[in-house]
Amino acid sequence: MPFSPSPRARSGPRRRSLLAVGSTALALAGCTAGGEDSGDPGDGPSAADRRARARAARDSEELVERYDAVIAARPGLEELLRPLRGEVVRHARAFGGGRKPSSSPSVSSASSSPSAAPVPGNDRDALTVLAAAERDLADRRAKALVAVEGDLARLLASVAGAGAAHVFLLTEGDA
């Protein structure tokens, strides 16, 4: 008699698998908060690369604020969102963000942030809005990586991939 899969069996990757892949991809991409050091001072990052890196850091910091706002408004989602938020904090640091986002969400910073959009009144809609922000940012990063070179392009691609994994987890994963 053939083995029949459990009705609860899910197709596709599991949440832990995607988080592990995203973390590993970032590690392999060589995420560092410092600039590229090729030994030749004239070979440093171009002005376009510095602008792209600064923009990517700001974008990640703004996304951290969105996570904070959702966690503050929907505390029942904190366990699900905490690991994803932590990854976004690491993304901001990898791009050399000037502000170092805290490692834990702060209710006061989330509610006082001018860029934090209002959070929908139910968990599902709050996750949908957060997934849309992740998707938009991943798409913008994927488009931006053609204008930069080397390590920054690899970092943008890796973080865009991690953002796409976050979208999956927020919309179709174990959420």
GROMACS .gro file of C-alpha atoms in nm:
model
  175
    1MET     CA    1   0.000   0.000   0.000
    2PRO     CA    2   0.155   0.332  -0.101
    3PHE     CA    3   0.231   0.594   0.158
    4SER     CA    4  -0.010   0.885   0.137
    5PRO     CA    5   0.107   1.225   0.259
    6SER     CA    6  -0.051   1.378   0.562
    7PRO     CA    7  -0.331   1.625   0.483
    8ARG     CA    8  -0.127   1.883   0.675
    9ALA     CA    9   0.177   1.828   0.454
   10ARG     CA   10   0.271   2.153   0.287
   11SER     CA   11   0.442   2.198  -0.040
   12GLY     CA   12   0.721   2.450  -0.076
   13PRO     CA   13   0.989   2.568   0.161
   14ARG     CA   14   0.933   2.603   0.533
   15ARG     CA   15   0.980   2.929   0.721
   16ARG     CA   16   1.295   2.811   0.898
   17SER     CA   17   1.445   2.700   0.565
   18LEU     CA   18   1.387   3.042   0.410
   19LEU     CA   19   1.531   3.226   0.710
   20ALA     CA   20   1.836   3.001   0.704
   21VAL     CA   21   1.882   3.053   0.330
   22GLY     CA   22   1.844   3.432   0.364
   23SER     CA   23   2.095   3.447   0.649
   24THR     CA   24   2.339   3.223   0.465
   25ALA     CA   25   2.307   3.427   0.146
   26LEU     CA   26   2.388   3.744   0.336
   27ALA     CA   27   2.690   3.580   0.499
   28LEU     CA   28   2.814   3.453   0.164
   29ALA     CA   29   2.764   3.795   0.007
   30GLY     CA   30   3.009   3.935   0.259
   31CYS     CA   31   2.781   4.174   0.445
   32THR     CA   32   2.993   4.430   0.621
   33ALA     CA   33   2.925   4.775   0.748
   34GLY     CA   34   3.257   4.901   0.611
   35GLY     CA   35   3.343   5.013   0.262
   36GLU     CA   36   3.524   4.811   0.003
   37ASP     CA   37   3.896   4.803   0.072
   38SER     CA   38   4.098   4.712  -0.232
   39GLY     CA   39   4.420   4.859  -0.096
   40ASP     CA   40   4.428   5.147  -0.347
   41PRO     CA   41   4.267   5.467  -0.214
   42GLY     CA   42   4.175   5.573  -0.568
   43ASP     CA   43   3.984   5.249  -0.613
   44GLY     CA   44   3.722   5.324  -0.346
   45PRO     CA   45   3.350   5.318  -0.407
   46SER     CA   46   3.219   5.564  -0.662
   47ALA     CA   47   2.988   5.849  -0.567
   48ALA     CA   48   2.698   5.656  -0.725
   49ASP     CA   49   2.783   5.351  -0.514
   50ARG     CA   50   2.801   5.561  -0.196
   51ARG     CA   51   2.461   5.716  -0.277
   52ALA     CA   52   2.311   5.373  -0.351
   53ARG     CA   53   2.452   5.232  -0.027
   54ALA     CA   54   2.319   5.528   0.176
   55ARG     CA   55   1.976   5.496   0.011
   56ALA     CA   56   1.966   5.121   0.081
   57ALA     CA   57   2.054   5.184   0.447
   58ARG     CA   58   1.777   5.448   0.478
   59ASP     CA   59   1.527   5.216   0.310
   60SER     CA   60   1.609   4.936   0.555
   61GLU     CA   61   1.585   5.172   0.852
   62GLU     CA   62   1.242   5.287   0.731
   63LEU     CA   63   1.135   4.925   0.696
   64VAL     CA   64   1.248   4.859   1.055
   65GLU     CA   65   1.020   5.147   1.158
   66ARG     CA   66   0.730   4.982   0.973
   67TYR     CA   67   0.797   4.654   1.155
   68ASP     CA   68   0.807   4.848   1.485
   69ALA     CA   69   0.473   5.013   1.407
   70VAL     CA   70   0.306   4.680   1.328
   71ILE     CA   71   0.451   4.514   1.638
   72ALA     CA   72   0.337   4.806   1.855
   73ALA     CA   73  -0.016   4.802   1.710
   74ARG     CA   74  -0.050   4.423   1.680
   75PRO     CA   75   0.150   4.270   1.972
   76GLY     CA   76   0.020   3.923   1.889
   77LEU     CA   77   0.239   3.929   1.577
   78GLU     CA   78   0.562   4.003   1.761
   79GLU     CA   79   0.681   3.642   1.776
   80LEU     CA   80   0.634   3.603   1.401
   81LEU     CA   81   0.783   3.941   1.309
   82ARG     CA   82   1.079   3.961   1.549
   83PRO     CA   83   1.314   3.739   1.338
   84LEU     CA   84   1.221   3.919   1.015
   85ARG     CA   85   1.271   4.259   1.179
   86GLY     CA   86   1.610   4.141   1.307
   87GLU     CA   87   1.714   4.056   0.952
   88VAL     CA   88   1.610   4.402   0.831
   89VAL     CA   89   1.817   4.560   1.112
   90ARG     CA   90   2.117   4.358   0.989
   91HIS     CA   91   2.047   4.474   0.632
   92ALA     CA   92   2.060   4.838   0.744
   93ARG     CA   93   2.390   4.776   0.921
   94ALA     CA   94   2.532   4.589   0.621
   95PHE     CA   95   2.468   4.897   0.409
   96GLY     CA   96   2.641   5.112   0.671
   97GLY     CA   97   2.334   5.284   0.810
   98GLY     CA   98   2.423   5.594   1.014
   99ARG     CA   99   2.160   5.526   1.275
  100LYS     CA  100   2.193   5.192   1.437
  101PRO     CA  101   1.837   5.059   1.471
  102SER     CA  102   1.783   4.900   1.810
  103SER     CA  103   1.775   4.524   1.831
  104SER     CA  104   1.427   4.525   1.981
  105PRO     CA  105   1.116   4.715   1.880
  106SER     CA  106   1.030   5.023   2.077
  107VAL     CA  107   0.667   5.121   2.112
  108SER     CA  108   0.751   5.488   2.160
  109SER     CA  109   0.975   5.508   1.853
  110ALA     CA  110   0.716   5.328   1.640
  111SER     CA  111   0.434   5.558   1.739
  112SER     CA  112   0.636   5.879   1.705
  113SER     CA  113   0.785   5.803   1.363
  114PRO     CA  114   0.649   6.032   1.093
  115SER     CA  115   0.720   5.778   0.817
  116ALA     CA  116   0.532   5.495   0.988
  117ALA     CA  117   0.210   5.436   0.798
  118PRO     CA  118  -0.106   5.359   0.992
  119VAL     CA  119  -0.137   4.991   1.081
  120PRO     CA  120  -0.457   4.810   0.975
  121GLY     CA  121  -0.689   4.690   1.247
  122ASN     CA  122  -0.644   4.316   1.199
  123ASP     CA  123  -0.344   4.084   1.185
  124ARG     CA  124  -0.397   3.961   0.830
  125ASP     CA  125  -0.419   4.311   0.682
  126ALA     CA  126  -0.121   4.428   0.891
  127LEU     CA  127   0.087   4.141   0.749
  128THR     CA  128  -0.034   4.222   0.397
  129VAL     CA  129   0.074   4.586   0.429
  130LEU     CA  130   0.413   4.480   0.567
  131ALA     CA  131   0.456   4.226   0.286
  132ALA     CA  132   0.376   4.497   0.030
  133ALA     CA  133   0.647   4.720   0.180
  134GLU     CA  134   0.897   4.431   0.166
  135ARG     CA  135   0.798   4.350  -0.195
  136ASP     CA  136   0.830   4.711  -0.307
  137LEU     CA  137   1.173   4.745  -0.147
  138ALA     CA  138   1.297   4.412  -0.289
  139ASP     CA  139   1.182   4.519  -0.636
  140ARG     CA  140   1.353   4.858  -0.610
  141ARG     CA  141   1.676   4.692  -0.495
  142ALA     CA  142   1.667   4.442  -0.778
  143LYS     CA  143   1.634   4.729  -1.026
  144ALA     CA  144   1.905   4.936  -0.854
  145LEU     CA  145   2.170   4.666  -0.863
  146VAL     CA  146   2.231   4.712  -1.236
  147ALA     CA  147   2.363   5.063  -1.167
  148VAL     CA  148   2.630   4.950  -0.918
  149GLU     CA  149   2.920   4.709  -0.933
  150GLY     CA  150   3.096   4.439  -0.738
  151ASP     CA  151   3.029   4.384  -0.372
  152LEU     CA  152   2.748   4.638  -0.353
  153ALA     CA  153   2.563   4.472  -0.643
  154ARG     CA  154   2.599   4.133  -0.474
  155LEU     CA  155   2.481   4.278  -0.143
  156LEU     CA  156   2.178   4.445  -0.306
  157ALA     CA  157   2.090   4.120  -0.483
  158SER     CA  158   2.124   3.919  -0.165
  159VAL     CA  159   1.915   4.159   0.043
  160ALA     CA  160   1.653   4.178  -0.234
  161GLY     CA  161   1.635   3.799  -0.223
  162ALA     CA  162   1.596   3.806   0.154
  163GLY     CA  163   1.317   4.060   0.114
  164ALA     CA  164   1.141   3.830  -0.132
  165ALA     CA  165   1.168   3.549   0.123
  166HIS     CA  166   1.015   3.782   0.384
  167VAL     CA  167   0.724   3.847   0.148
  168PHE     CA  168   0.666   3.474   0.118
  169LEU     CA  169   0.676   3.428   0.493
  170LEU     CA  170   0.440   3.718   0.554
  171THR     CA  171   0.184   3.608   0.295
  172GLU     CA  172   0.206   3.233   0.242
  173GLY     CA  173   0.445   3.097   0.502
  174ASP     CA  174   0.363   2.979   0.849
  175ALA     CA  175   0.191   3.311   0.921
   0.00000   0.00000   0.00000
